[in-house]
Amino acid sequence: MYKFFMTLLIPCTIFASEVEFTKWNSGESFLNFLENHKLPQKLYYNLDKDEQTITEEIYAGVNVQILRDANNTVEQVLIPVSSELQLHLYKDKEDETYKFESIPIIYAKKQEAFSVSIENSPYYDIIKSTGSKKLAHQFVNAFKNSLNFRRDLQKGDRLVMVYEQKYRWGEPFSMPDLQVAMIEMNKKKHYIYLHTDKRYYDEKGIEAEGFMLNRPVKNARLSSGFTPRRYHPILKKYRAHLGVDYAARPGTPIMAAGGGRVIYAGYNRGYGNLIKIQHSDGYMTLYAHQKAFRKGIKRGKYVKKGEVIGYVGTTGLSTGPHLHFGLYKNGQPQNPARVIRITTNKLQGNNLQAFNTLKEEYNKMIELHLAAKTQAVCEAEFEKVYYLDPQTFQPLARGEEQNAQI
Ligand SMILES: [Zn+2]
């Protein structure tokens, strides 16, 4: 039978402005972006060094939001640079000029959990149950150094994972943060817990992190730490420093913090002579402002942990000789200090006591999910704000944007 459906054309934009969602292209620079959207180049040139450098952190594939008026002129742009901070370009209503500011990303955070009975493998069964490769990968990775699933797991063994997921515009955003993982094998339960120091420990309080880095420079002073976002009270601006700075004499050798493949060795406007090394498990390290690279270091080359790759300098947007060292996991900036260590950490004293209290809370949660035998989601914190009011630039709650005169 022949059916004819008439499509009703409902106007989707009842307001004058339109929001466009676009992805940041690989290799696109901030200056390219301004040019492509007919925005003034001085939006970049008027920035200070720190702000110019942060524009180098925009990662390929990130969702960019552009708001245009009826004449197709850009009114606002939001570009995330990390899971915490975004760049906001906007046309000032007072003087009709474009302005730049760094503002926090407002996201909702949910604590979620699930339990799975093993049919095939933890990786396969987690994907089957949750649809998320990220969760499956995180779970398997958490036990990579301590357990052998292939040898010891049996059908019907159970696992539970509790994690925190960020949401932006109602969609999962950034990587889930594993809080506790448990797997029962041969009737014995094995755990990995996230402690308040943001490191992972087993049930005895022994650090379980598998990925460890060496310090990339010897005899250097840590001159600036990692800050995913911080409000500068004097400048009245949000700032971020997505790496650590080691002040050292020019020419001091820089060593690969871990073994891996050089994926970038070249010049970058903000970071000067720059090397990026890809490691296992989605980790990448970045070495900026170098005076020169060591001979033979180029894209595609494999380097060993501790191998000299270049020399400390002050190239790019830098105020003095130092190494800016960055660590990324799946494109997200991480605090390098968290994974630079020589010996494995074992919790002691008050710290161990605090850990044990936290552990008890987590264990109760695990038992609840084991008993429920179903996927469950518990909301711990939920604050959903996702758009900026075009007049006031204040965040609007989801749904409220309907009422805003955009
Ligand atoms: Zn730096």
Coordinates of N, CA and C in Angstrom, one line a residue, residues 204-379:
K204 N 44.8 -2.6 50.1 CA 45.8 -2.5 51.2 C 46.4 -1.1 51.3
G205 N 46.0 -0.2 50.4 CA 46.5 1.2 50.4 C 47.8 1.3 49.6
I206 N 48.1 0.4 48.8 CA 49.3 0.4 47.9 C 48.9 1.0 46.6
E207 N 49.7 2.0 46.1 CA 49.4 2.6 44.9 C 49.3 1.6 43.7
A208 N 48.3 1.8 42.9 CA 48.0 0.8 41.8 C 48.3 1.4 40.4
E209 N 48.7 2.6 40.3 CA 48.8 3.3 39.0 C 50.0 2.6 38.2
G210 N 49.7 2.2 37.0 CA 50.7 1.6 36.2 C 51.6 2.5 35.4
F211 N 51.0 3.7 35.1 CA 51.8 4.6 34.2 C 52.6 5.6 35.1
M212 N 53.9 5.5 35.0 CA 54.8 6.3 35.8 C 55.8 7.0 34.9
L213 N 56.0 8.3 35.2 CA 57.0 9.1 34.4 C 58.2 9.5 35.2
N214 N 59.3 9.7 34.5 CA 60.5 10.3 35.1 C 60.4 11.8 35.0
R215 N 61.1 12.5 35.8 CA 61.2 13.9 35.7 C 62.0 14.2 34.4
P216 N 61.5 15.1 33.6 CA 62.1 15.4 32.3 C 63.4 16.2 32.3
V217 N 63.7 16.9 33.4 CA 64.9 17.7 33.5 C 65.5 17.4 34.9
K218 N 66.9 17.3 35.0 CA 67.5 17.2 36.3 C 67.9 18.6 36.8
N219 N 68.1 18.7 38.1 CA 68.5 19.9 38.7 C 67.7 21.1 38.3
A220 N 66.4 21.0 38.1 CA 65.6 22.1 37.8 C 64.6 22.4 38.9
R221 N 64.2 23.7 38.9 CA 63.3 24.1 40.0 C 61.9 24.2 39.3
L222 N 60.9 23.6 40.1 CA 59.5 23.7 39.6 C 59.1 25.2 39.8
S223 N 58.9 25.9 38.7 CA 58.6 27.3 38.9 C 57.1 27.6 38.7
S224 N 56.4 26.7 38.2 CA 55.0 26.9 38.1 C 54.2 25.6 38.0
G225 N 53.2 25.4 38.8 CA 52.5 24.2 38.8 C 51.3 24.1 37.9
F226 N 50.6 23.0 38.0 CA 49.4 22.8 37.1 C 48.1 23.4 37.7
T227 N 47.4 24.1 36.9 CA 46.1 24.6 37.4 C 45.1 24.5 36.2
P228 N 44.1 23.6 36.4 CA 43.2 23.5 35.3 C 42.3 24.7 35.1
R229 N 42.1 25.5 36.2 CA 41.5 26.8 36.1 C 41.6 27.5 37.4
R230 N 41.9 28.8 37.4 CA 42.0 29.5 38.6 C 41.6 30.9 38.4
Y231 N 40.9 31.6 39.3 CA 40.5 32.9 39.1 C 41.7 33.8 39.6
H232 N 42.1 34.7 38.7 CA 43.2 35.6 39.1 C 42.6 36.9 39.7
P233 N 42.8 37.1 41.1 CA 42.0 38.2 41.7 C 42.4 39.6 41.2
I234 N 43.7 39.7 40.8 CA 44.2 41.0 40.4 C 43.8 41.3 38.9
L235 N 44.1 40.3 38.1 CA 43.7 40.5 36.7 C 42.2 40.4 36.5
K236 N 41.5 39.8 37.5 CA 40.1 39.5 37.4 C 39.8 38.7 36.1
K237 N 40.6 37.7 36.0 CA 40.4 36.8 34.8 C 40.6 35.4 35.3
Y238 N 40.0 34.4 34.5 CA 40.3 33.0 34.8 C 41.6 32.7 34.0
R239 N 42.5 32.0 34.6 CA 43.7 31.6 34.0 C 43.8 30.0 34.1
A240 N 44.6 29.5 33.3 CA 44.9 28.0 33.4 C 46.3 27.8 33.1
H241 N 47.0 26.9 33.7 CA 48.3 26.5 33.3 C 48.3 24.9 33.2
L242 N 48.2 24.5 31.9 CA 47.9 23.1 31.7 C 49.2 22.2 31.6
G243 N 50.1 22.5 32.4 CA 51.4 21.7 32.5 C 52.1 22.2 33.7
V244 N 53.4 21.8 33.8 CA 54.3 22.3 34.9 C 55.5 22.9 34.2
D245 N 56.1 24.0 34.9 CA 57.2 24.6 34.4 C 58.5 24.3 35.2
Y246 N 59.5 23.9 34.6 CA 60.8 23.7 35.3 C 61.8 24.7 34.8
A247 N 62.2 25.6 35.7 CA 63.2 26.7 35.4 C 64.6 26.0 35.4
A248 N 65.3 26.2 34.3 CA 66.7 25.5 34.2 C 67.5 26.4 33.3
R249 N 68.8 26.2 33.4 CA 69.8 26.9 32.6 C 69.5 26.6 31.1
P250 N 69.7 27.5 30.2 CA 69.5 27.2 28.8 C 70.5 26.1 28.4
G251 N 70.1 25.2 27.6 CA 71.0 24.1 27.2 C 70.9 22.8 28.0
T252 N 70.2 22.9 29.2 CA 70.0 21.8 30.1 C 69.3 20.7 29.3
P253 N 69.8 19.4 29.3 CA 69.2 18.4 28.5 C 67.8 18.1 29.0
I254 N 66.9 17.8 28.1 CA 65.5 17.4 28.4 C 65.4 15.9 28.0
M255 N 64.8 15.1 28.9 CA 64.7 13.7 28.7 C 63.3 13.3 28.5
A256 N 63.1 12.3 27.7 CA 61.7 11.7 27.5 C 61.3 11.2 28.9
A257 N 60.1 11.6 29.3 CA 59.6 11.2 30.7 C 59.2 9.7 30.7
G258 N 58.9 9.2 29.5 CA 58.5 7.8 29.3 C 58.8 7.4 27.9
G259 N 58.8 6.1 27.7 CA 59.1 5.6 26.3 C 57.9 5.8 25.4
G260 N 58.2 6.0 24.2 CA 57.0 6.2 23.2 C 57.5 6.7 21.9
R261 N 56.5 7.2 21.1 CA 56.8 7.6 19.7 C 56.7 9.1 19.6
V262 N 57.6 9.8 19.0 CA 57.5 11.2 18.7 C 56.4 11.4 17.7
I263 N 55.4 12.2 18.1 CA 54.3 12.5 17.1 C 54.4 13.9 16.6
Y264 N 55.2 14.7 17.2 CA 55.4 16.1 16.8 C 56.8 16.6 17.2
A265 N 57.5 17.2 16.2 CA 58.8 17.8 16.5 C 58.9 19.0 15.6
G266 N 58.5 20.2 16.0 CA 58.5 21.3 15.1 C 58.3 22.6 15.9
Y267 N 58.0 23.7 15.2 CA 57.8 25.0 15.8 C 56.4 25.3 15.9
N268 N 56.0 25.8 17.1 CA 54.6 26.2 17.4 C 54.7 27.7 17.9
R269 N 53.8 28.5 17.4 CA 53.8 29.9 17.8 C 53.9 30.1 19.3
G270 N 53.0 29.4 20.1 CA 53.0 29.6 21.5 C 54.1 28.9 22.2
Y271 N 54.3 27.6 21.9 CA 55.2 26.7 22.6 C 56.6 26.7 22.0
G272 N 56.9 27.4 21.0 CA 58.2 27.5 20.4 C 58.6 26.1 19.9
N273 N 59.9 25.7 20.0 CA 60.3 24.4 19.6 C 59.7 23.4 20.5
L274 N 58.9 22.5 19.9 CA 57.9 21.7 20.6 C 58.1 20.2 20.2
I275 N 58.1 19.3 21.2 CA 58.1 17.9 20.9 C 56.9 17.3 21.7
K276 N 56.2 16.4 21.0 CA 55.1 15.6 21.7 C 55.4 14.1 21.5
I277 N 55.3 13.4 22.6 CA 55.5 12.0 22.6 C 54.3 11.2 23.0
Q278 N 53.9 10.2 22.1 CA 52.7 9.4 22.4 C 53.2 8.2 23.2
H279 N 52.6 7.9 24.3 CA 52.9 6.7 25.2 C 51.7 5.7 25.1
S280 N 51.8 4.7 25.9 CA 50.7 3.7 25.9 C 49.5 4.2 26.7
D281 N 48.4 3.5 26.6 CA 47.2 3.8 27.4 C 46.6 5.3 27.1
G282 N 46.9 5.8 26.0 CA 46.3 7.1 25.7 C 47.1 8.3 26.3
Y283 N 48.2 8.1 26.9 CA 49.0 9.2 27.4 C 49.9 9.9 26.4
M284 N 50.0 11.2 26.5 CA 50.9 11.9 25.6 C 51.6 13.0 26.5
T285 N 52.9 13.2 26.2 CA 53.7 14.2 26.9 C 54.1 15.3 25.9
L286 N 54.3 16.5 26.4 CA 54.6 17.7 25.6 C 55.8 18.4 26.2
Y287 N 56.7 18.8 25.4 CA 57.9 19.5 25.9 C 58.1 20.8 25.1
A288 N 57.9 22.0 25.8 CA 57.8 23.2 25.0 C 59.0 24.2 25.3
H289 N 59.1 25.2 24.4 CA 60.1 26.3 24.5 C 61.5 25.8 24.4
Q290 N 61.8 24.7 23.7 CA 63.2 24.2 23.7 C 64.1 25.1 22.8
K291 N 65.4 25.1 23.2 CA 66.4 25.8 22.5 C 66.6 25.1 21.1
A292 N 66.8 23.8 21.2 CA 67.0 23.0 20.0 C 66.6 21.5 20.4
F293 N 66.4 20.7 19.3 CA 66.1 19.3 19.5 C 67.5 18.6 19.4
R294 N 67.5 17.4 20.0 CA 68.7 16.6 19.9 C 68.7 16.1 18.4
K295 N 69.9 15.9 17.9 CA 70.1 15.5 16.5 C 69.3 14.1 16.3
G296 N 68.6 14.0 15.2 CA 68.0 12.7 14.9 C 66.6 12.6 15.5
I297 N 66.2 13.5 16.4 CA 64.8 13.5 17.0 C 63.9 14.1 16.0
K298 N 63.0 13.2 15.5 CA 62.0 13.8 14.5 C 60.7 12.9 14.6
R299 N 59.7 13.4 14.0 CA 58.4 12.7 14.0 C 58.5 11.2 13.6
G300 N 57.9 10.3 14.3 CA 57.9 8.9 14.0 C 59.0 8.1 14.7
K301 N 60.0 8.8 15.3 CA 61.0 8.1 16.0 C 60.6 7.6 17.4
Y302 N 61.0 6.4 17.7 CA 60.7 5.9 19.1 C 61.8 6.3 20.0
V303 N 61.4 6.7 21.2 CA 62.4 7.1 22.2 C 62.2 6.3 23.5
K304 N 63.3 6.1 24.2 CA 63.2 5.4 25.5 C 63.0 6.3 26.6
K305 N 62.5 5.8 27.7 CA 62.4 6.6 29.0 C 63.8 7.1 29.3
G306 N 64.0 8.4 29.6 CA 65.2 9.0 30.0 C 66.2 9.4 28.9
E307 N 65.8 9.1 27.6 CA 66.6 9.5 26.5 C 66.5 11.0 26.2
V308 N 67.7 11.6 26.0 CA 67.7 13.0 25.7 C 67.0 13.3 24.4
I309 N 66.1 14.3 24.4 CA 65.3 14.6 23.2 C 65.6 16.1 22.7
G310 N 66.0 16.9 23.7 CA 66.3 18.3 23.3 C 66.9 19.1 24.5
Y311 N 66.9 20.4 24.4 CA 67.6 21.3 25.3 C 66.7 22.4 25.8
V312 N 66.8 22.8 27.0 CA 66.0 23.9 27.6 C 66.3 25.2 26.9
G313 N 65.3 25.9 26.6 CA 65.4 27.2 25.9 C 64.3 28.1 26.3
T314 N 64.1 29.1 25.5 CA 63.0 30.1 25.8 C 62.3 30.5 24.5
T315 N 62.2 29.6 23.6 CA 61.5 29.9 22.3 C 60.0 29.9 22.4
G316 N 59.3 30.6 21.5 CA 57.9 30.8 21.6 C 57.5 31.9 22.5
L317 N 56.3 31.8 23.1 CA 55.9 32.8 24.0 C 56.3 32.4 25.4
S318 N 57.6 32.8 25.7 CA 58.2 32.4 27.0 C 58.9 33.6 27.6
T319 N 59.0 33.7 28.9 CA 59.6 34.9 29.5 C 61.0 34.6 30.0
G320 N 61.4 33.3 30.0 CA 62.8 33.0 30.5 C 63.0 31.6 30.2
P321 N 64.3 31.1 30.3 CA 64.6 29.7 30.0 C 63.8 28.7 30.9
H322 N 63.0 27.9 30.4 CA 62.3 26.9 31.2 C 61.7 25.8 30.3
L323 N 61.4 24.7 30.9 CA 60.7 23.6 30.1 C 59.3 23.7 30.6
H324 N 58.4 23.9 29.6 CA 56.9 23.7 30.0 C 56.6 22.2 29.6
F325 N 56.2 21.4 30.6 CA 56.0 20.0 30.4 C 54.5 19.7 30.6
G326 N 53.9 19.1 29.6 CA 52.5 18.8 29.7 C 52.2 17.3 29.6
L327 N 51.2 16.9 30.3 CA 50.8 15.5 30.2 C 49.3 15.4 29.8
Y328 N 48.9 14.6 28.9 CA 47.6 14.5 28.4 C 47.1 13.0 28.4
K329 N 45.9 12.8 28.8 CA 45.3 11.5 28.7 C 44.1 11.6 27.8
N330 N 44.1 10.9 26.7 CA 43.0 11.0 25.7 C 42.7 12.4 25.3
G331 N 43.7 13.2 25.2 CA 43.6 14.6 24.8 C 43.3 15.6 25.9
Q332 N 43.0 15.1 27.1 CA 42.7 15.9 28.2 C 44.0 16.2 29.1
P333 N 44.2 17.5 29.4 CA 45.4 17.8 30.2 C 45.3 17.2 31.6
Q334 N 46.4 16.7 32.1 CA 46.4 16.1 33.4 C 47.5 16.7 34.2
N335 N 47.5 16.6 35.5 CA 48.6 17.2 36.3 C 49.8 16.2 36.2
P336 N 50.9 16.6 35.6 CA 52.0 15.7 35.5 C 52.6 15.2 36.8
A337 N 52.5 16.1 37.8 CA 53.0 15.7 39.1 C 52.4 14.5 39.7
R338 N 51.2 14.2 39.2 CA 50.5 13.0 39.7 C 51.1 11.7 39.3
V339 N 51.8 11.7 38.2 CA 52.4 10.4 37.7 C 53.9 10.4 37.6
I340 N 54.5 11.5 38.2 CA 56.0 11.5 38.2 C 56.4 11.0 39.6
R341 N 57.0 9.8 39.6 CA 57.5 9.3 40.9 C 58.5 8.2 40.6
I342 N 59.3 7.9 41.7 CA 60.3 6.9 41.5 C 59.9 5.6 42.2
T343 N 59.3 5.8 43.4 CA 58.9 4.6 44.1 C 57.4 4.5 44.2
T344 N 56.9 3.3 44.5 CA 55.4 3.2 44.6 C 55.0 3.7 46.0
N345 N 53.9 4.3 46.0 CA 53.4 5.0 47.2 C 52.6 4.0 48.1
K346 N 52.9 4.0 49.4 CA 52.0 3.2 50.3 C 51.5 4.1 51.3
L347 N 50.2 4.1 51.5 CA 49.6 5.0 52.4 C 49.9 4.6 53.9
Q348 N 50.1 5.6 54.7 CA 50.5 5.4 56.1 C 49.8 6.4 57.0
G349 N 49.7 6.0 58.3 CA 49.3 6.9 59.4 C 47.9 7.4 59.1
N350 N 47.7 8.7 59.3 CA 46.4 9.4 59.2 C 45.8 9.2 57.8
N351 N 46.7 9.3 56.8 CA 46.3 9.2 55.4 C 45.7 7.8 55.2
L352 N 46.3 6.8 55.8 CA 45.8 5.4 55.6 C 44.4 5.3 56.3
Q353 N 44.3 5.9 57.5 CA 43.0 5.9 58.2 C 41.9 6.6 57.4
A354 N 42.2 7.7 56.8 CA 41.3 8.4 56.0 C 40.9 7.5 54.8
F355 N 41.9 6.9 54.2 CA 41.6 6.0 53.1 C 40.7 4.8 53.5
N356 N 40.9 4.3 54.7 CA 40.1 3.1 55.1 C 38.7 3.5 55.3
T357 N 38.4 4.8 55.8 CA 37.1 5.3 56.0 C 36.4 5.4 54.7
L358 N 37.1 5.9 53.7 CA 36.6 6.1 52.3 C 36.3 4.7 51.7
K359 N 37.2 3.8 52.0 CA 37.1 2.4 51.4 C 35.8 1.8 51.9
E360 N 35.5 2.0 53.2 CA 34.3 1.4 53.8 C 33.0 1.9 53.1
E361 N 33.0 3.2 52.9 CA 31.9 3.8 52.2 C 31.7 3.2 50.8
Y362 N 32.8 3.1 50.1 CA 32.8 2.5 48.7 C 32.4 1.1 48.7
N363 N 32.9 0.3 49.7 CA 32.5 -1.1 49.8 C 31.0 -1.3 50.0
K364 N 30.4 -0.4 50.8 CA 29.0 -0.5 51.0 C 28.2 -0.3 49.7
M365 N 28.7 0.7 48.9 CA 28.1 1.0 47.6 C 28.3 -0.2 46.7
I366 N 29.4 -0.8 46.7 CA 29.7 -2.0 45.9 C 28.7 -3.1 46.2
E367 N 28.5 -3.4 47.5 CA 27.7 -4.5 48.0 C 26.2 -4.2 47.5
L368 N 25.8 -2.9 47.6 CA 24.4 -2.6 47.1 C 24.3 -2.9 45.7
H369 N 25.3 -2.6 44.9 CA 25.1 -2.8 43.4 C 25.2 -4.3 43.1
L370 N 26.0 -5.1 43.9 CA 26.1 -6.5 43.7 C 24.8 -7.2 44.0
A371 N 24.1 -6.7 45.1 CA 22.8 -7.2 45.5 C 21.8 -6.9 44.5
A372 N 21.8 -5.7 44.0 CA 20.8 -5.3 43.0 C 20.8 -6.0 41.7
K373 N 22.0 -6.4 41.3 CA 22.3 -7.2 40.1 C 21.7 -6.5 38.9
T374 N 21.6 -5.2 38.9 CA 21.1 -4.5 37.8 C 22.0 -3.2 37.6
Q375 N 21.9 -2.7 36.5 CA 22.6 -1.4 36.3 C 21.8 -0.3 37.0
A376 N 22.5 0.4 37.8 CA 21.8 1.5 38.6 C 22.6 2.8 38.5
V377 N 21.9 3.8 38.6 CA 22.6 5.1 38.5 C 22.2 5.9 39.7
C378 N 23.1 6.4 40.5 CA 22.8 7.2 41.6 C 23.3 8.6 41.4
E379 N 22.5 9.6 41.6 CA 22.9 10.9 41.3 C 23.4 11.6 42.6

